[in-house]
Amino acid sequence: KKKTNDVQFFTEVVDASVALDAARRSVYDPDELDEEQRERALRKKLNELFKDFCKRLEKAARTNDTPIEFDIPYRDLGFHGVPHREMVLLQPTVHCLVNLTETPFFVLVLDDVEHVHFERCTLRAKNFDAIFIKKDHDLPTMAVNAIPMQELDAIQDWLTDMNITYTAGPASLTWNTVMQAVRADTTFYDSTDEDGEAKPAGWQFLQADAEDQADDDGGDDEDEDYDEEDAEEDEDESDDSDEDFDEDDDDDDDDFFDD
């Protein structure tokens, strides 16, 4: 049998199909308020049933010496991203980052995460990608793509509260190659290499590479500004020379007519 790590119990809150001829309709209720009230009542009833199910399951687990703790997502900390194929709402819990409303479901155990790197973080970008690097470097990284840029600060605050380090850079990396280099580096977490030369410790090399690239971009911008200033100065000098030349020509013409 195939080993399963995540098991989900769910029930449909709203029927997938509705028989229109059997549903109650009111001529004086075009917005179908009565149907919305029934849906809210059904949702409340199902929430109570699920809460009771959780309590009974926790009690049965304690009886069998296999304690189970149910976790509730924090919707206020949620953010949108693409973990698989479509944009979904990802919600943190105490122990996980999950999306349980769209298939395939997304479950990331935060205790397994060592570091998070944000890719495509530039001033002009509208969205970025988050790469979750696991403590077991033999396991593949997990990516959430196309996260709106305005949610970056809130995600960084959440990671800080969870004591998870993070870095950011403008480029997209080939993570298979990066993880191979990390596994092969015996001094990865040290501040010096095998020869005693100073180097960024741990995942700080991702931030160092981003800063170096930013410095290079800044140098290009300075060169462009310098070239523009030189061009303006050359143009001003050229205009001054033309004015002087015109004045000399006028003087020569006056002398010619005076004679």
PDB file of C-alpha atoms in Angstrom:
ATOM      1  CA  LYS A   1       0.000   0.000   0.000  1.00  0.00           C
ATOM      2  CA  LYS A   2       1.104   3.537  -0.713  1.00  0.00           C
ATOM      3  CA  LYS A   3       2.079   5.545   2.363  1.00  0.00           C
ATOM      4  CA  THR A   4      -0.142   8.567   3.023  1.00  0.00           C
ATOM      5  CA  ASN A   5       1.006  11.610   4.980  1.00  0.00           C
ATOM      6  CA  ASP A   6      -2.039  13.880   4.805  1.00  0.00           C
ATOM      7  CA  VAL A   7      -5.654  12.779   5.280  1.00  0.00           C
ATOM      8  CA  GLN A   8      -8.577  15.152   4.793  1.00  0.00           C
ATOM      9  CA  PHE A   9     -12.212  14.773   5.895  1.00  0.00           C
ATOM     10  CA  PHE A  10     -14.632  17.147   4.200  1.00  0.00           C
ATOM     11  CA  THR A  11     -18.267  17.597   3.361  1.00  0.00           C
ATOM     12  CA  GLU A  12     -20.029  19.733   0.787  1.00  0.00           C
ATOM     13  CA  VAL A  13     -21.617  22.832   2.316  1.00  0.00           C
ATOM     14  CA  VAL A  14     -23.725  23.601  -0.766  1.00  0.00           C
ATOM     15  CA  ASP A  15     -25.211  21.008  -3.084  1.00  0.00           C
ATOM     16  CA  ALA A  16     -23.303  20.628  -6.322  1.00  0.00           C
ATOM     17  CA  SER A  17     -26.603  20.627  -8.254  1.00  0.00           C
ATOM     18  CA  VAL A  18     -29.971  22.087  -7.392  1.00  0.00           C
ATOM     19  CA  ALA A  19     -33.348  21.007  -8.717  1.00  0.00           C
ATOM     20  CA  LEU A  20     -34.923  24.284  -9.713  1.00  0.00           C
ATOM     21  CA  ASP A  21     -38.454  22.919  -9.893  1.00  0.00           C
ATOM     22  CA  ALA A  22     -38.272  21.598  -6.320  1.00  0.00           C
ATOM     23  CA  ALA A  23     -36.651  24.622  -4.771  1.00  0.00           C
ATOM     24  CA  ARG A  24     -38.801  27.155  -2.964  1.00  0.00           C
ATOM     25  CA  ARG A  25     -39.198  30.320  -4.952  1.00  0.00           C
ATOM     26  CA  SER A  26     -40.926  33.540  -4.015  1.00  0.00           C
ATOM     27  CA  VAL A  27     -42.342  35.951  -6.510  1.00  0.00           C
ATOM     28  CA  TYR A  28     -41.711  38.760  -4.058  1.00  0.00           C
ATOM     29  CA  ASP A  29     -38.117  37.680  -3.354  1.00  0.00           C
ATOM     30  CA  PRO A  30     -36.053  38.170  -6.525  1.00  0.00           C
ATOM     31  CA  ASP A  31     -32.746  37.965  -4.601  1.00  0.00           C
ATOM     32  CA  GLU A  32     -33.717  34.591  -3.126  1.00  0.00           C
ATOM     33  CA  LEU A  33     -33.015  35.702   0.436  1.00  0.00           C
ATOM     34  CA  ASP A  34     -34.782  32.659   1.841  1.00  0.00           C
ATOM     35  CA  GLU A  35     -32.344  30.360   0.026  1.00  0.00           C
ATOM     36  CA  GLU A  36     -29.367  32.293   1.363  1.00  0.00           C
ATOM     37  CA  GLN A  37     -30.756  31.970   4.894  1.00  0.00           C
ATOM     38  CA  ARG A  38     -31.107  28.207   4.443  1.00  0.00           C
ATOM     39  CA  GLU A  39     -27.517  27.984   3.237  1.00  0.00           C
ATOM     40  CA  ARG A  40     -26.277  29.937   6.264  1.00  0.00           C
ATOM     41  CA  ALA A  41     -28.261  27.674   8.585  1.00  0.00           C
ATOM     42  CA  LEU A  42     -26.852  24.603   6.840  1.00  0.00           C
ATOM     43  CA  ARG A  43     -23.326  25.958   7.117  1.00  0.00           C
ATOM     44  CA  LYS A  44     -23.781  26.601  10.849  1.00  0.00           C
ATOM     45  CA  LYS A  45     -25.180  23.116  11.375  1.00  0.00           C
ATOM     46  CA  LEU A  46     -22.298  21.486   9.490  1.00  0.00           C
ATOM     47  CA  ASN A  47     -19.735  23.510  11.452  1.00  0.00           C
ATOM     48  CA  GLU A  48     -21.257  22.264  14.703  1.00  0.00           C
ATOM     49  CA  LEU A  49     -21.259  18.678  13.429  1.00  0.00           C
ATOM     50  CA  PHE A  50     -17.628  18.939  12.314  1.00  0.00           C
ATOM     51  CA  LYS A  51     -16.609  20.447  15.668  1.00  0.00           C
ATOM     52  CA  ASP A  52     -18.311  17.558  17.454  1.00  0.00           C
ATOM     53  CA  PHE A  53     -16.567  15.114  15.091  1.00  0.00           C
ATOM     54  CA  CYS A  54     -13.180  16.633  15.961  1.00  0.00           C
ATOM     55  CA  LYS A  55     -13.813  16.342  19.702  1.00  0.00           C
ATOM     56  CA  ARG A  56     -14.906  12.712  19.424  1.00  0.00           C
ATOM     57  CA  LEU A  57     -11.907  11.857  17.252  1.00  0.00           C
ATOM     58  CA  GLU A  58      -9.483  13.536  19.683  1.00  0.00           C
ATOM     59  CA  LYS A  59     -11.054  11.581  22.556  1.00  0.00           C
ATOM     60  CA  ALA A  60     -10.748   8.299  20.656  1.00  0.00           C
ATOM     61  CA  ALA A  61      -7.119   9.090  19.778  1.00  0.00           C
ATOM     62  CA  ARG A  62      -6.234   9.750  23.429  1.00  0.00           C
ATOM     63  CA  THR A  63      -7.878   6.467  24.391  1.00  0.00           C
ATOM     64  CA  ASN A  64      -5.575   4.646  21.931  1.00  0.00           C
ATOM     65  CA  ASP A  65      -2.449   6.604  23.008  1.00  0.00           C
ATOM     66  CA  THR A  66      -2.200   8.308  19.590  1.00  0.00           C
ATOM     67  CA  PRO A  67      -3.077  11.941  20.364  1.00  0.00           C
ATOM     68  CA  ILE A  68      -4.389  14.053  17.494  1.00  0.00           C
ATOM     69  CA  GLU A  69      -4.590  17.853  17.527  1.00  0.00           C
ATOM     70  CA  PHE A  70      -6.853  19.709  15.110  1.00  0.00           C
ATOM     71  CA  ASP A  71      -5.564  23.013  13.764  1.00  0.00           C
ATOM     72  CA  ILE A  72      -7.683  25.935  12.548  1.00  0.00           C
ATOM     73  CA  PRO A  73      -6.358  28.130   9.682  1.00  0.00           C
ATOM     74  CA  TYR A  74      -5.863  31.850  10.294  1.00  0.00           C
ATOM     75  CA  ARG A  75      -7.779  33.484   7.479  1.00  0.00           C
ATOM     76  CA  ASP A  76      -6.476  36.950   8.378  1.00  0.00           C
ATOM     77  CA  LEU A  77      -2.920  35.768   7.614  1.00  0.00           C
ATOM     78  CA  GLY A  78      -3.885  34.167   4.321  1.00  0.00           C
ATOM     79  CA  PHE A  79      -2.394  35.178   0.975  1.00  0.00           C
ATOM     80  CA  HIS A  80      -2.976  34.235  -2.641  1.00  0.00           C
ATOM     81  CA  GLY A  81      -0.555  32.219  -4.740  1.00  0.00           C
ATOM     82  CA  VAL A  82      -0.187  29.367  -7.237  1.00  0.00           C
ATOM     83  CA  PRO A  83       1.175  26.211  -5.576  1.00  0.00           C
ATOM     84  CA  HIS A  84       0.014  23.943  -8.412  1.00  0.00           C
ATOM     85  CA  ARG A  85      -1.942  25.150 -11.442  1.00  0.00           C
ATOM     86  CA  GLU A  86      -4.349  27.860 -10.308  1.00  0.00           C
ATOM     87  CA  MET A  87      -4.539  30.832  -7.949  1.00  0.00           C
ATOM     88  CA  VAL A  88      -5.783  29.810  -4.494  1.00  0.00           C
ATOM     89  CA  LEU A  89      -5.972  31.235  -0.981  1.00  0.00           C
ATOM     90  CA  LEU A  90      -3.182  29.823   1.207  1.00  0.00           C
ATOM     91  CA  GLN A  91      -3.796  30.028   4.942  1.00  0.00           C
ATOM     92  CA  PRO A  92      -1.264  29.510   7.744  1.00  0.00           C
ATOM     93  CA  THR A  93      -2.083  27.434  10.793  1.00  0.00           C
ATOM     94  CA  VAL A  94       0.001  26.913  13.918  1.00  0.00           C
ATOM     95  CA  HIS A  95       1.888  24.044  12.291  1.00  0.00           C
ATOM     96  CA  CYS A  96       1.217  24.236   8.544  1.00  0.00           C
ATOM     97  CA  LEU A  97       0.545  26.322   5.453  1.00  0.00           C
ATOM     98  CA  VAL A  98      -2.463  24.865   3.681  1.00  0.00           C
ATOM     99  CA  ASN A  99      -5.015  25.166   0.931  1.00  0.00           C
ATOM    100  CA  LEU A 100      -7.797  22.623   1.400  1.00  0.00           C
ATOM    101  CA  THR A 101     -10.473  24.055  -0.879  1.00  0.00           C
ATOM    102  CA  GLU A 102      -9.043  23.324  -4.341  1.00  0.00           C
ATOM    103  CA  THR A 103      -7.559  20.108  -5.711  1.00  0.00           C
ATOM    104  CA  PRO A 104      -4.813  19.107  -5.624  1.00  0.00           C
ATOM    105  CA  PHE A 105      -4.621  20.154  -1.974  1.00  0.00           C
ATOM    106  CA  PHE A 106      -1.521  21.903  -0.625  1.00  0.00           C
ATOM    107  CA  VAL A 107      -0.098  21.045   2.819  1.00  0.00           C
ATOM    108  CA  LEU A 108       3.317  22.271   3.976  1.00  0.00           C
ATOM    109  CA  VAL A 109       4.467  21.391   7.499  1.00  0.00           C
ATOM    110  CA  LEU A 110       6.291  24.440   8.871  1.00  0.00           C
ATOM    111  CA  ASP A 111       8.486  22.363  11.183  1.00  0.00           C
ATOM    112  CA  ASP A 112      10.048  20.873   8.036  1.00  0.00           C
ATOM    113  CA  VAL A 113      10.944  24.305   6.587  1.00  0.00           C
ATOM    114  CA  GLU A 114      14.454  25.657   7.160  1.00  0.00           C
ATOM    115  CA  HIS A 115      14.484  28.749   4.944  1.00  0.00           C
ATOM    116  CA  VAL A 116      12.321  30.679   2.463  1.00  0.00           C
ATOM    117  CA  HIS A 117      13.688  32.522  -0.553  1.00  0.00           C
ATOM    118  CA  PHE A 118      11.629  35.090  -2.471  1.00  0.00           C
ATOM    119  CA  GLU A 119      12.357  35.229  -6.199  1.00  0.00           C
ATOM    120  CA  ARG A 120      11.635  37.991  -8.747  1.00  0.00           C
ATOM    121  CA  CYS A 121      11.559  40.685  -6.048  1.00  0.00           C
ATOM    122  CA  THR A 122      12.098  43.939  -7.923  1.00  0.00           C
ATOM    123  CA  LEU A 123      10.617  47.421  -7.696  1.00  0.00           C
ATOM    124  CA  ARG A 124       8.737  46.983 -10.962  1.00  0.00           C
ATOM    125  CA  ALA A 125       7.405  43.456 -10.308  1.00  0.00           C
ATOM    126  CA  LYS A 126       3.713  42.948  -9.619  1.00  0.00           C
ATOM    127  CA  ASN A 127       4.186  39.495  -8.086  1.00  0.00           C
ATOM    128  CA  PHE A 128       6.925  37.195  -6.800  1.00  0.00           C
ATOM    129  CA  ASP A 129       7.593  33.531  -6.045  1.00  0.00           C
ATOM    130  CA  ALA A 130       8.273  31.938  -2.644  1.00  0.00           C
ATOM    131  CA  ILE A 131      10.573  28.899  -2.456  1.00  0.00           C
ATOM    132  CA  PHE A 132      10.297  26.819   0.723  1.00  0.00           C
ATOM    133  CA  ILE A 133      13.557  24.982   1.469  1.00  0.00           C
ATOM    134  CA  LYS A 134      13.243  22.000   3.783  1.00  0.00           C
ATOM    135  CA  LYS A 135      15.562  21.010   6.601  1.00  0.00           C
ATOM    136  CA  ASP A 136      16.173  17.715   4.849  1.00  0.00           C
ATOM    137  CA  HIS A 137      18.205  18.913   1.868  1.00  0.00           C
ATOM    138  CA  ASP A 138      17.558  15.650   0.031  1.00  0.00           C
ATOM    139  CA  LEU A 139      13.882  16.576  -0.284  1.00  0.00           C
ATOM    140  CA  PRO A 140      12.785  18.858  -3.155  1.00  0.00           C
ATOM    141  CA  THR A 141      11.866  22.457  -2.489  1.00  0.00           C
ATOM    142  CA  MET A 142       8.233  23.584  -2.624  1.00  0.00           C
ATOM    143  CA  ALA A 143       7.245  26.690  -4.587  1.00  0.00           C
ATOM    144  CA  VAL A 144       4.290  29.048  -4.426  1.00  0.00           C
ATOM    145  CA  ASN A 145       4.274  31.256  -7.513  1.00  0.00           C
ATOM    146  CA  ALA A 146       2.666  34.541  -8.550  1.00  0.00           C
ATOM    147  CA  ILE A 147       2.096  35.962  -5.051  1.00  0.00           C
ATOM    148  CA  PRO A 148       0.955  39.623  -5.254  1.00  0.00           C
ATOM    149  CA  MET A 149       3.781  41.982  -4.302  1.00  0.00           C
ATOM    150  CA  GLN A 150       1.609  43.883  -1.797  1.00  0.00           C
ATOM    151  CA  GLU A 151       1.471  40.747   0.379  1.00  0.00           C
ATOM    152  CA  LEU A 152       5.267  40.451   0.748  1.00  0.00           C
ATOM    153  CA  ASP A 153       5.544  42.445   3.999  1.00  0.00           C
ATOM    154  CA  ALA A 154       2.795  40.459   5.716  1.00  0.00           C
ATOM    155  CA  ILE A 155       4.410  37.152   4.697  1.00  0.00           C
ATOM    156  CA  GLN A 156       7.792  38.296   5.990  1.00  0.00           C
ATOM    157  CA  ASP A 157       6.225  39.302   9.314  1.00  0.00           C
ATOM    158  CA  TRP A 158       4.540  35.898   9.575  1.00  0.00           C
ATOM    159  CA  LEU A 159       7.825  34.067   8.852  1.00  0.00           C
ATOM    160  CA  THR A 160       9.572  36.184  11.487  1.00  0.00           C
ATOM    161  CA  ASP A 161       6.924  35.206  14.038  1.00  0.00           C
ATOM    162  CA  MET A 162       7.481  31.554  13.085  1.00  0.00           C
ATOM    163  CA  ASN A 163      11.290  31.926  13.482  1.00  0.00           C
ATOM    164  CA  ILE A 164      11.854  31.008   9.827  1.00  0.00           C
ATOM    165  CA  THR A 165      14.643  32.883   8.036  1.00  0.00           C
ATOM    166  CA  TYR A 166      14.142  34.339   4.573  1.00  0.00           C
ATOM    167  CA  THR A 167      16.062  36.075   1.790  1.00  0.00           C
ATOM    168  CA  ALA A 168      14.993  37.841  -1.403  1.00  0.00           C
ATOM    169  CA  GLY A 169      16.495  38.296  -4.856  1.00  0.00           C
ATOM    170  CA  PRO A 170      15.532  39.526  -8.332  1.00  0.00           C
ATOM    171  CA  ALA A 171      16.363  36.334 -10.255  1.00  0.00           C
ATOM    172  CA  SER A 172      14.790  32.888 -10.567  1.00  0.00           C
ATOM    173  CA  LEU A 173      17.193  30.116  -9.593  1.00  0.00           C
ATOM    174  CA  THR A 174      17.623  26.524 -10.724  1.00  0.00           C
ATOM    175  CA  TRP A 175      16.979  24.855  -7.403  1.00  0.00           C
ATOM    176  CA  ASN A 176      18.148  21.369  -8.323  1.00  0.00           C
ATOM    177  CA  THR A 177      21.576  22.839  -9.029  1.00  0.00           C
ATOM    178  CA  VAL A 178      21.491  25.018  -5.905  1.00  0.00           C
ATOM    179  CA  MET A 179      20.601  22.101  -3.629  1.00  0.00           C
ATOM    180  CA  GLN A 180      23.305  19.911  -5.179  1.00  0.00           C
ATOM    181  CA  ALA A 181      25.877  22.597  -4.361  1.00  0.00           C
ATOM    182  CA  VAL A 182      24.508  22.937  -0.810  1.00  0.00           C
ATOM    183  CA  ARG A 183      24.701  19.185  -0.184  1.00  0.00           C
ATOM    184  CA  ALA A 184      28.262  19.078  -1.500  1.00  0.00           C
ATOM    185  CA  ASP A 185      29.453  22.016   0.664  1.00  0.00           C
ATOM    186  CA  THR A 186      30.803  20.647   3.954  1.00  0.00           C
ATOM    187  CA  THR A 187      31.226  24.178   5.338  1.00  0.00           C
ATOM    188  CA  PHE A 188      27.804  25.426   4.274  1.00  0.00           C
ATOM    189  CA  TYR A 189      26.824  26.769   7.716  1.00  0.00           C
ATOM    190  CA  ASP A 190      30.302  28.153   8.488  1.00  0.00           C
ATOM    191  CA  SER A 191      31.444  31.726   7.888  1.00  0.00           C
ATOM    192  CA  THR A 192      34.718  30.505   6.320  1.00  0.00           C
ATOM    193  CA  ASP A 193      35.441  27.957   3.616  1.00  0.00           C
ATOM    194  CA  GLU A 194      37.934  25.083   3.702  1.00  0.00           C
ATOM    195  CA  ASP A 195      40.797  27.470   2.913  1.00  0.00           C
ATOM    196  CA  GLY A 196      39.828  29.834   5.714  1.00  0.00           C
ATOM    197  CA  GLU A 197      38.458  32.455   3.354  1.00  0.00           C
ATOM    198  CA  ALA A 198      35.431  34.428   4.565  1.00  0.00           C
ATOM    199  CA  LYS A 199      32.090  33.564   2.969  1.00  0.00           C
ATOM    200  CA  PRO A 200      28.372  34.034   3.729  1.00  0.00           C
ATOM    201  CA  ALA A 201      27.169  31.493   6.279  1.00  0.00           C
ATOM    202  CA  GLY A 202      24.247  29.277   5.357  1.00  0.00           C
ATOM    203  CA  TRP A 203      21.548  30.708   3.134  1.00  0.00           C
ATOM    204  CA  GLN A 204      22.938  34.239   3.339  1.00  0.00           C
ATOM    205  CA  PHE A 205      24.715  33.593   0.041  1.00  0.00           C
ATOM    206  CA  LEU A 206      21.311  34.021  -1.630  1.00  0.00           C
ATOM    207  CA  GLN A 207      21.047  37.534  -0.193  1.00  0.00           C
ATOM    208  CA  ALA A 208      24.689  38.285  -1.060  1.00  0.00           C
ATOM    209  CA  ASP A 209      24.136  37.274  -4.693  1.00  0.00           C
ATOM    210  CA  ALA A 210      21.031  39.479  -4.818  1.00  0.00           C
ATOM    211  CA  GLU A 211      22.968  42.467  -3.408  1.00  0.00           C
ATOM    212  CA  ASP A 212      25.796  41.955  -5.903  1.00  0.00           C
ATOM    213  CA  GLN A 213      23.323  41.904  -8.769  1.00  0.00           C
ATOM    214  CA  ALA A 214      21.615  45.007  -7.400  1.00  0.00           C
ATOM    215  CA  ASP A 215      24.998  46.764  -7.209  1.00  0.00           C
ATOM    216  CA  ASP A 216      25.696  45.837 -10.816  1.00  0.00           C
ATOM    217  CA  ASP A 217      22.319  47.209 -11.861  1.00  0.00           C
ATOM    218  CA  GLY A 218      23.003  50.339  -9.841  1.00  0.00           C
ATOM    219  CA  GLY A 219      26.344  50.764 -11.571  1.00  0.00           C
ATOM    220  CA  ASP A 220      24.638  50.538 -14.948  1.00  0.00           C
ATOM    221  CA  ASP A 221      22.153  53.185 -13.866  1.00  0.00           C
ATOM    222  CA  GLU A 222      24.997  55.464 -12.755  1.00  0.00           C
ATOM    223  CA  ASP A 223      26.708  54.997 -16.114  1.00  0.00           C
ATOM    224  CA  GLU A 224      23.479  55.883 -17.881  1.00  0.00           C
ATOM    225  CA  ASP A 225      23.069  58.989 -15.720  1.00  0.00           C
ATOM    226  CA  TYR A 226      26.704  59.931 -16.352  1.00  0.00           C
ATOM    227  CA  ASP A 227      26.324  59.518 -20.099  1.00  0.00           C
ATOM    228  CA  GLU A 228      23.178  61.634 -20.073  1.00  0.00           C
ATOM    229  CA  GLU A 229      24.921  64.392 -18.107  1.00  0.00           C
ATOM    230  CA  ASP A 230      27.899  64.307 -20.475  1.00  0.00           C
ATOM    231  CA  ALA A 231      25.582  64.519 -23.442  1.00  0.00           C
ATOM    232  CA  GLU A 232      23.803  67.524 -21.964  1.00  0.00           C
ATOM    233  CA  GLU A 233      27.110  69.266 -21.191  1.00  0.00           C
ATOM    234  CA  ASP A 234      28.404  68.597 -24.717  1.00  0.00           C
ATOM    235  CA  GLU A 235      25.180  69.949 -26.158  1.00  0.00           C
ATOM    236  CA  ASP A 236      25.415  73.100 -24.005  1.00  0.00           C
ATOM    237  CA  GLU A 237      29.041  73.643 -25.059  1.00  0.00           C
ATOM    238  CA  SER A 238      28.062  73.147 -28.680  1.00  0.00           C
ATOM    239  CA  ASP A 239      25.276  75.738 -28.355  1.00  0.00           C
ATOM    240  CA  ASP A 240      27.701  78.210 -26.752  1.00  0.00           C
ATOM    241  CA  SER A 241      30.197  77.703 -29.573  1.00  0.00           C
ATOM    242  CA  ASP A 242      27.484  78.290 -32.154  1.00  0.00           C
ATOM    243  CA  GLU A 243      26.445  81.514 -30.419  1.00  0.00           C
ATOM    244  CA  ASP A 244      30.039  82.761 -30.330  1.00  0.00           C
ATOM    245  CA  PHE A 245      30.418  81.865 -33.982  1.00  0.00           C
ATOM    246  CA  ASP A 246      27.258  83.749 -34.886  1.00  0.00           C
ATOM    247  CA  GLU A 247      28.441  86.845 -33.014  1.00  0.00           C
ATOM    248  CA  ASP A 248      31.799  86.801 -34.801  1.00  0.00           C
ATOM    249  CA  ASP A 249      30.064  86.463 -38.146  1.00  0.00           C
ATOM    250  CA  ASP A 250      27.860  89.436 -37.351  1.00  0.00           C
ATOM    251  CA  ASP A 251      30.883  91.560 -36.467  1.00  0.00           C
ATOM    252  CA  ASP A 252      32.655  90.588 -39.686  1.00  0.00           C
ATOM    253  CA  ASP A 253      29.583  91.460 -41.730  1.00  0.00           C
ATOM    254  CA  ASP A 254      29.365  94.864 -40.049  1.00  0.00           C
ATOM    255  CA  ASP A 255      32.993  95.568 -40.843  1.00  0.00           C
ATOM    256  CA  PHE A 256      32.450  94.573 -44.463  1.00  0.00           C
ATOM    257  CA  PHE A 257      29.523  96.935 -44.949  1.00  0.00           C
ATOM    258  CA  ASP A 258      31.320  99.755 -43.088  1.00  0.00           C
ATOM    259  CA  ASP A 259      34.155  99.592 -45.550  1.00  0.00           C
TER     260      ASP A 259
END
